[in-house]
């Protein structure tokens, strides 16, 4: 399995605090069946700046330690980029990197709202041949209230990444409900842990894929897995299935009942 959104790099954001914690996270990834992960430190979120060159250097240092410790885990460069007005200047200045040097870039919106120019930004990226992946839209208050906000972004060329912990209830009932709803509506294309810490916020990737298979069907699981690999391999995404148009569609009513909708 591939995990495309993690905070494993030591001491540079609110993820692994030091090399020991980074190695703990690496070993935990291997135990969860993960063979490759993309390091996506926060960038330009008002608290952390981790530009592309620095992040690349940190990935190289951790790779060397993984080899020395004989931990069989492929590590790729990435960033979790907070959406901001100067993104395109930063991109042309080489401060931003895509995920694993692919055509996909990971964007984070503020948790309270959708930025006003979000659709314009997405459009601009797609013109440049870059496809934005929206990190955990289920944790954005405006998307929770109005999933059509995310649909507009997907229609403009973006993709959605749901977080394992959201699906598994780690962020509370409302976010759990929103996460499943976005999946059912075909607005989610890939699944990732957004791991920060082995104990406080680990992977749960296998567990989440199992739940996706049980609740939504194997075609959702396969789609999310395929797309995580498509990022590493830099090939095209599969479109997400939509619940109700799947072999597992009959389960939708039960699931909605479960969430009291
Ligand atoms: Fe993150």
Short mmCIF file of C-alpha atoms and ligand atoms in Angstrom, two decimals:
data_model
loop_
_atom_site.label_atom_id
_atom_site.label_comp_id
_atom_site.label_asym_id
_atom_site.label_seq_id
_atom_site.Cartn_x
_atom_site.Cartn_y
_atom_site.Cartn_z
CA UNK A 1 0.00 0.00 0.00
CA UNK A 2 0.99 3.58 -0.64
CA UNK A 3 0.28 6.43 1.75
CA UNK A 4 0.34 9.78 -0.02
CA UNK A 5 0.00 12.21 2.89
CA UNK A 6 2.19 11.89 6.00
CA UNK A 7 4.15 14.07 8.40
CA UNK A 8 7.07 11.71 8.92
CA UNK A 9 9.98 14.13 8.40
CA UNK A 10 11.58 14.84 11.79
CA UNK A 11 11.46 18.21 13.53
CA UNK A 12 10.07 20.36 10.73
CA UNK A 13 6.34 20.58 11.47
CA UNK A 14 3.80 19.17 13.93
CA UNK A 15 4.54 15.58 12.84
CA UNK A 16 7.51 13.50 14.00
CA UNK A 17 9.35 15.56 16.62
CA UNK A 18 12.76 13.98 16.05
CA UNK A 19 14.55 11.19 14.20
CA UNK A 20 13.48 8.57 16.74
CA UNK A 21 9.81 9.43 16.19
CA UNK A 22 10.33 9.43 12.44
CA UNK A 23 11.84 5.94 12.60
CA UNK A 24 8.96 4.81 14.84
CA UNK A 25 6.55 6.10 12.19
CA UNK A 26 8.52 4.31 9.47
CA UNK A 27 8.44 0.99 11.34
CA UNK A 28 4.73 1.43 12.05
CA UNK A 29 4.12 2.00 8.33
CA UNK A 30 5.84 -1.26 7.46
CA UNK A 31 3.77 -3.09 10.13
CA UNK A 32 0.59 -1.65 8.59
CA UNK A 33 1.57 -3.09 5.19
CA UNK A 34 2.71 0.20 3.68
CA UNK A 35 5.51 -0.09 1.14
CA UNK A 36 5.85 3.53 0.13
CA UNK A 37 4.93 6.87 1.58
CA UNK A 38 5.07 10.46 0.54
CA UNK A 39 6.43 12.90 3.09
CA UNK A 40 4.16 15.94 2.99
CA UNK A 41 5.25 18.49 5.59
CA UNK A 42 3.08 21.56 6.07
CA UNK A 43 4.10 24.47 3.89
CA UNK A 44 2.95 28.09 4.07
CA UNK A 45 0.23 27.38 6.62
CA UNK A 46 1.13 30.43 8.71
CA UNK A 47 3.20 28.35 11.07
CA UNK A 48 5.56 26.22 8.98
CA UNK A 49 7.58 26.93 5.87
CA UNK A 50 9.16 23.87 4.26
CA UNK A 51 10.08 24.75 0.72
CA UNK A 52 10.77 22.16 -1.96
CA UNK A 53 14.58 22.19 -1.77
CA UNK A 54 14.62 21.91 2.02
CA UNK A 55 12.00 19.15 2.02
CA UNK A 56 13.92 17.23 -0.62
CA UNK A 57 17.05 17.44 1.50
CA UNK A 58 15.16 16.19 4.57
CA UNK A 59 13.72 13.29 2.58
CA UNK A 60 17.24 12.33 1.51
CA UNK A 61 18.47 12.38 5.12
CA UNK A 62 15.61 10.18 6.29
CA UNK A 63 16.12 7.80 3.35
CA UNK A 64 19.71 7.32 4.45
CA UNK A 65 18.58 6.50 7.98
CA UNK A 66 15.95 4.08 6.72
CA UNK A 67 18.62 2.27 4.74
CA UNK A 68 20.99 2.22 7.73
CA UNK A 69 18.22 0.82 9.95
CA UNK A 70 17.20 -1.67 7.24
CA UNK A 71 13.63 -0.42 7.16
CA UNK A 72 12.12 -1.39 3.82
CA UNK A 73 10.06 1.67 3.02
CA UNK A 74 10.20 3.85 -0.08
CA UNK A 75 10.09 7.52 0.72
CA UNK A 76 8.99 10.23 -1.72
CA UNK A 77 9.03 14.00 -1.58
CA UNK A 78 5.88 16.10 -1.27
CA UNK A 79 4.32 19.01 0.58
CA UNK A 80 0.95 19.84 2.06
CA UNK A 81 0.55 23.32 0.67
CA UNK A 82 -1.84 25.74 2.32
CA UNK A 83 -3.83 27.51 -0.35
CA UNK A 84 -2.60 31.10 -0.60
CA UNK A 85 -2.59 33.95 -3.07
CA UNK A 86 1.11 33.69 -3.94
CA UNK A 87 1.05 29.99 -4.82
CA UNK A 88 1.84 30.45 -8.48
CA UNK A 89 4.74 32.81 -7.84
CA UNK A 90 6.03 30.25 -5.34
CA UNK A 91 5.58 27.49 -7.91
CA UNK A 92 7.57 29.32 -10.57
CA UNK A 93 10.24 30.18 -8.00
CA UNK A 94 10.64 26.44 -7.35
CA UNK A 95 9.42 26.63 -3.75
CA UNK A 96 6.64 24.13 -4.30
CA UNK A 97 6.84 20.48 -5.20
CA UNK A 98 4.21 18.12 -6.49
CA UNK A 99 3.72 14.69 -4.90
CA UNK A 100 6.61 12.37 -5.78
CA UNK A 101 7.43 14.72 -8.68
CA UNK A 102 4.22 13.67 -10.39
CA UNK A 103 1.46 15.77 -11.96
CA UNK A 104 -0.43 15.78 -8.63
CA UNK A 105 -0.09 18.45 -5.93
CA UNK A 106 -1.53 18.34 -2.41
CA UNK A 107 -3.46 21.43 -1.32
CA UNK A 108 -4.83 22.19 2.11
CA UNK A 109 -7.70 24.62 2.65
CA UNK A 110 -8.25 26.39 5.96
CA UNK A 111 -10.52 24.32 8.20
CA UNK A 112 -13.23 26.97 8.47
CA UNK A 113 -14.01 27.86 4.88
CA UNK A 114 -13.31 27.41 1.18
CA UNK A 115 -10.99 30.15 -0.17
CA UNK A 116 -12.85 32.57 -2.43
CA UNK A 117 -10.61 32.00 -5.44
CA UNK A 118 -10.36 28.24 -5.01
CA UNK A 119 -11.93 27.37 -8.37
CA UNK A 120 -9.66 29.84 -10.17
CA UNK A 121 -6.60 28.31 -8.51
CA UNK A 122 -7.67 24.80 -9.49
CA UNK A 123 -8.28 25.93 -13.04
CA UNK A 124 -4.88 27.58 -13.20
CA UNK A 125 -3.11 24.45 -11.95
CA UNK A 126 -4.90 22.25 -14.46
CA UNK A 127 -3.88 24.57 -17.30
CA UNK A 128 -0.30 23.97 -16.19
CA UNK A 129 -0.88 20.22 -16.33
CA UNK A 130 -0.98 19.86 -12.55
CA UNK A 131 -3.95 18.22 -10.83
CA UNK A 132 -4.66 19.47 -7.31
CA UNK A 133 -5.63 16.95 -4.65
CA UNK A 134 -7.67 18.52 -1.88
CA UNK A 135 -6.45 17.22 1.49
CA UNK A 136 -9.21 16.01 3.83
CA UNK A 137 -12.14 18.09 2.51
CA UNK A 138 -14.33 16.32 5.10
CA UNK A 139 -12.63 18.46 7.74
CA UNK A 140 -13.54 21.77 6.08
CA UNK A 141 -16.56 23.33 7.80
CA UNK A 142 -17.98 24.80 4.59
CA UNK A 143 -17.72 21.47 2.71
CA UNK A 144 -19.31 19.66 5.67
CA UNK A 145 -22.28 22.03 5.43
CA UNK A 146 -22.36 22.09 1.65
CA UNK A 147 -20.75 19.15 -0.17
CA UNK A 148 -21.63 20.87 -3.46
CA UNK A 149 -18.66 23.18 -2.71
CA UNK A 150 -16.38 20.17 -3.15
CA UNK A 151 -18.26 19.02 -6.23
CA UNK A 152 -17.48 22.36 -7.88
CA UNK A 153 -13.79 21.81 -7.17
CA UNK A 154 -13.88 18.28 -8.55
CA UNK A 155 -15.70 19.52 -11.65
CA UNK A 156 -12.95 22.13 -12.06
CA UNK A 157 -10.29 19.39 -12.15
CA UNK A 158 -9.38 18.67 -8.52
CA UNK A 159 -9.47 15.37 -6.66
CA UNK A 160 -10.40 14.62 -3.05
CA UNK A 161 -8.34 12.79 -0.41
CA UNK A 162 -10.13 11.48 2.65
CA UNK A 163 -8.28 10.74 5.89
CA UNK A 164 -8.39 7.30 7.52
CA UNK A 165 -9.06 8.79 10.96
CA UNK A 166 -12.05 10.75 9.65
CA UNK A 167 -13.66 7.59 8.29
CA UNK A 168 -12.92 5.72 11.50
CA UNK A 169 -14.44 8.35 13.78
CA UNK A 170 -11.20 9.83 15.17
CA UNK A 171 -12.34 13.41 14.57
CA UNK A 172 -15.89 13.00 15.88
CA UNK A 173 -19.25 12.04 14.50
CA UNK A 174 -19.85 15.02 12.23
CA UNK A 175 -16.58 14.60 10.34
CA UNK A 176 -17.11 10.83 10.16
CA UNK A 177 -20.54 11.38 8.62
CA UNK A 178 -19.19 13.95 6.19
CA UNK A 179 -16.29 11.67 5.17
CA UNK A 180 -18.60 8.77 4.27
CA UNK A 181 -21.03 11.04 2.50
CA UNK A 182 -18.32 12.54 0.28
CA UNK A 183 -17.11 9.02 -0.55
CA UNK A 184 -20.62 7.87 -1.46
CA UNK A 185 -21.11 10.85 -3.73
CA UNK A 186 -17.97 10.09 -5.72
CA UNK A 187 -16.13 13.19 -4.49
CA UNK A 188 -13.25 11.26 -2.94
CA UNK A 189 -10.53 9.66 -5.06
CA UNK A 190 -7.91 8.50 -2.64
CA UNK A 191 -7.40 7.53 0.99
CA UNK A 192 -4.48 8.47 3.21
CA UNK A 193 -3.52 8.57 6.88
CA UNK A 194 -2.15 12.12 7.29
CA UNK A 195 -0.06 10.37 9.98
CA UNK A 196 1.64 12.62 12.54
CA UNK A 197 2.59 10.38 15.44
CA UNK A 198 2.56 6.63 16.08
CA UNK A 199 0.32 6.82 19.13
CA UNK A 200 -1.59 10.08 18.79
CA UNK A 201 -2.23 9.90 15.03
CA UNK A 202 -0.89 6.87 13.21
CA UNK A 203 -1.91 5.18 9.94
CA UNK A 204 -4.93 2.84 10.31
CA UNK A 205 -4.72 2.45 6.54
CA UNK A 206 -5.51 -1.27 6.38
CA UNK A 207 -8.40 -0.82 8.78
CA UNK A 208 -9.82 2.07 6.78
CA UNK A 209 -9.56 0.18 3.46
CA UNK A 210 -11.37 -2.73 5.07
CA UNK A 211 -14.18 -0.44 6.22
CA UNK A 212 -14.38 1.11 2.75
CA UNK A 213 -14.68 -2.37 1.26
CA UNK A 214 -17.39 -3.37 3.75
CA UNK A 215 -19.43 -0.17 3.58
CA UNK A 216 -18.97 0.96 -0.01
CA UNK A 217 -17.71 -2.06 -1.91
CA UNK A 218 -14.55 -3.40 -3.44
CA UNK A 219 -14.70 -1.03 -6.40
CA UNK A 220 -14.22 1.96 -4.07
CA UNK A 221 -11.31 0.25 -2.33
CA UNK A 222 -9.66 -0.61 -5.65
CA UNK A 223 -10.17 2.91 -6.98
CA UNK A 224 -8.59 4.56 -3.93
CA UNK A 225 -5.66 2.13 -3.98
CA UNK A 226 -5.14 2.54 -7.71
CA UNK A 227 -5.09 6.31 -7.40
CA UNK A 228 -2.54 6.29 -4.56
CA UNK A 229 -0.29 4.22 -6.82
CA UNK A 230 -1.07 6.48 -9.79
CA UNK A 231 0.51 9.35 -7.88
CA UNK A 232 3.77 7.49 -7.33
CA UNK A 233 3.78 6.24 -10.92
CA UNK A 234 2.52 9.56 -12.37
CA UNK A 235 -0.31 8.06 -14.36
CA UNK A 236 -3.99 8.92 -14.64
CA UNK A 237 -6.53 8.51 -11.87
CA UNK A 238 -9.57 6.30 -12.05
CA UNK A 239 -12.75 8.27 -11.51
CA UNK A 240 -14.41 7.47 -8.22
CA UNK A 241 -17.42 5.19 -8.22
CA UNK A 242 -20.66 6.68 -6.93
CA UNK A 243 -22.71 4.83 -4.34
CA UNK A 244 -26.05 3.73 -5.71
CA UNK A 245 -24.48 3.03 -9.08
CA UNK A 246 -22.40 0.20 -7.69
CA UNK A 247 -22.96 -3.45 -7.00
CA UNK A 248 -23.03 -2.49 -3.35
CA UNK A 249 -25.57 0.24 -3.93
CA UNK A 250 -28.25 -1.46 -1.91
CA UNK A 251 -26.19 -0.83 1.18
CA UNK A 252 -26.60 2.92 0.87
CA UNK A 253 -29.96 3.02 2.64
CA UNK A 254 -28.56 1.10 5.60
CA UNK A 255 -25.54 3.31 5.85
CA UNK A 256 -27.60 6.48 5.77
CA UNK A 257 -29.89 5.03 8.41
CA UNK A 258 -26.83 4.25 10.52
CA UNK A 259 -25.86 7.91 10.37
CA UNK A 260 -29.40 9.06 11.05
CA UNK A 261 -29.85 10.84 7.74
FE1 LIG B 1 -1.45 16.78 6.79
#
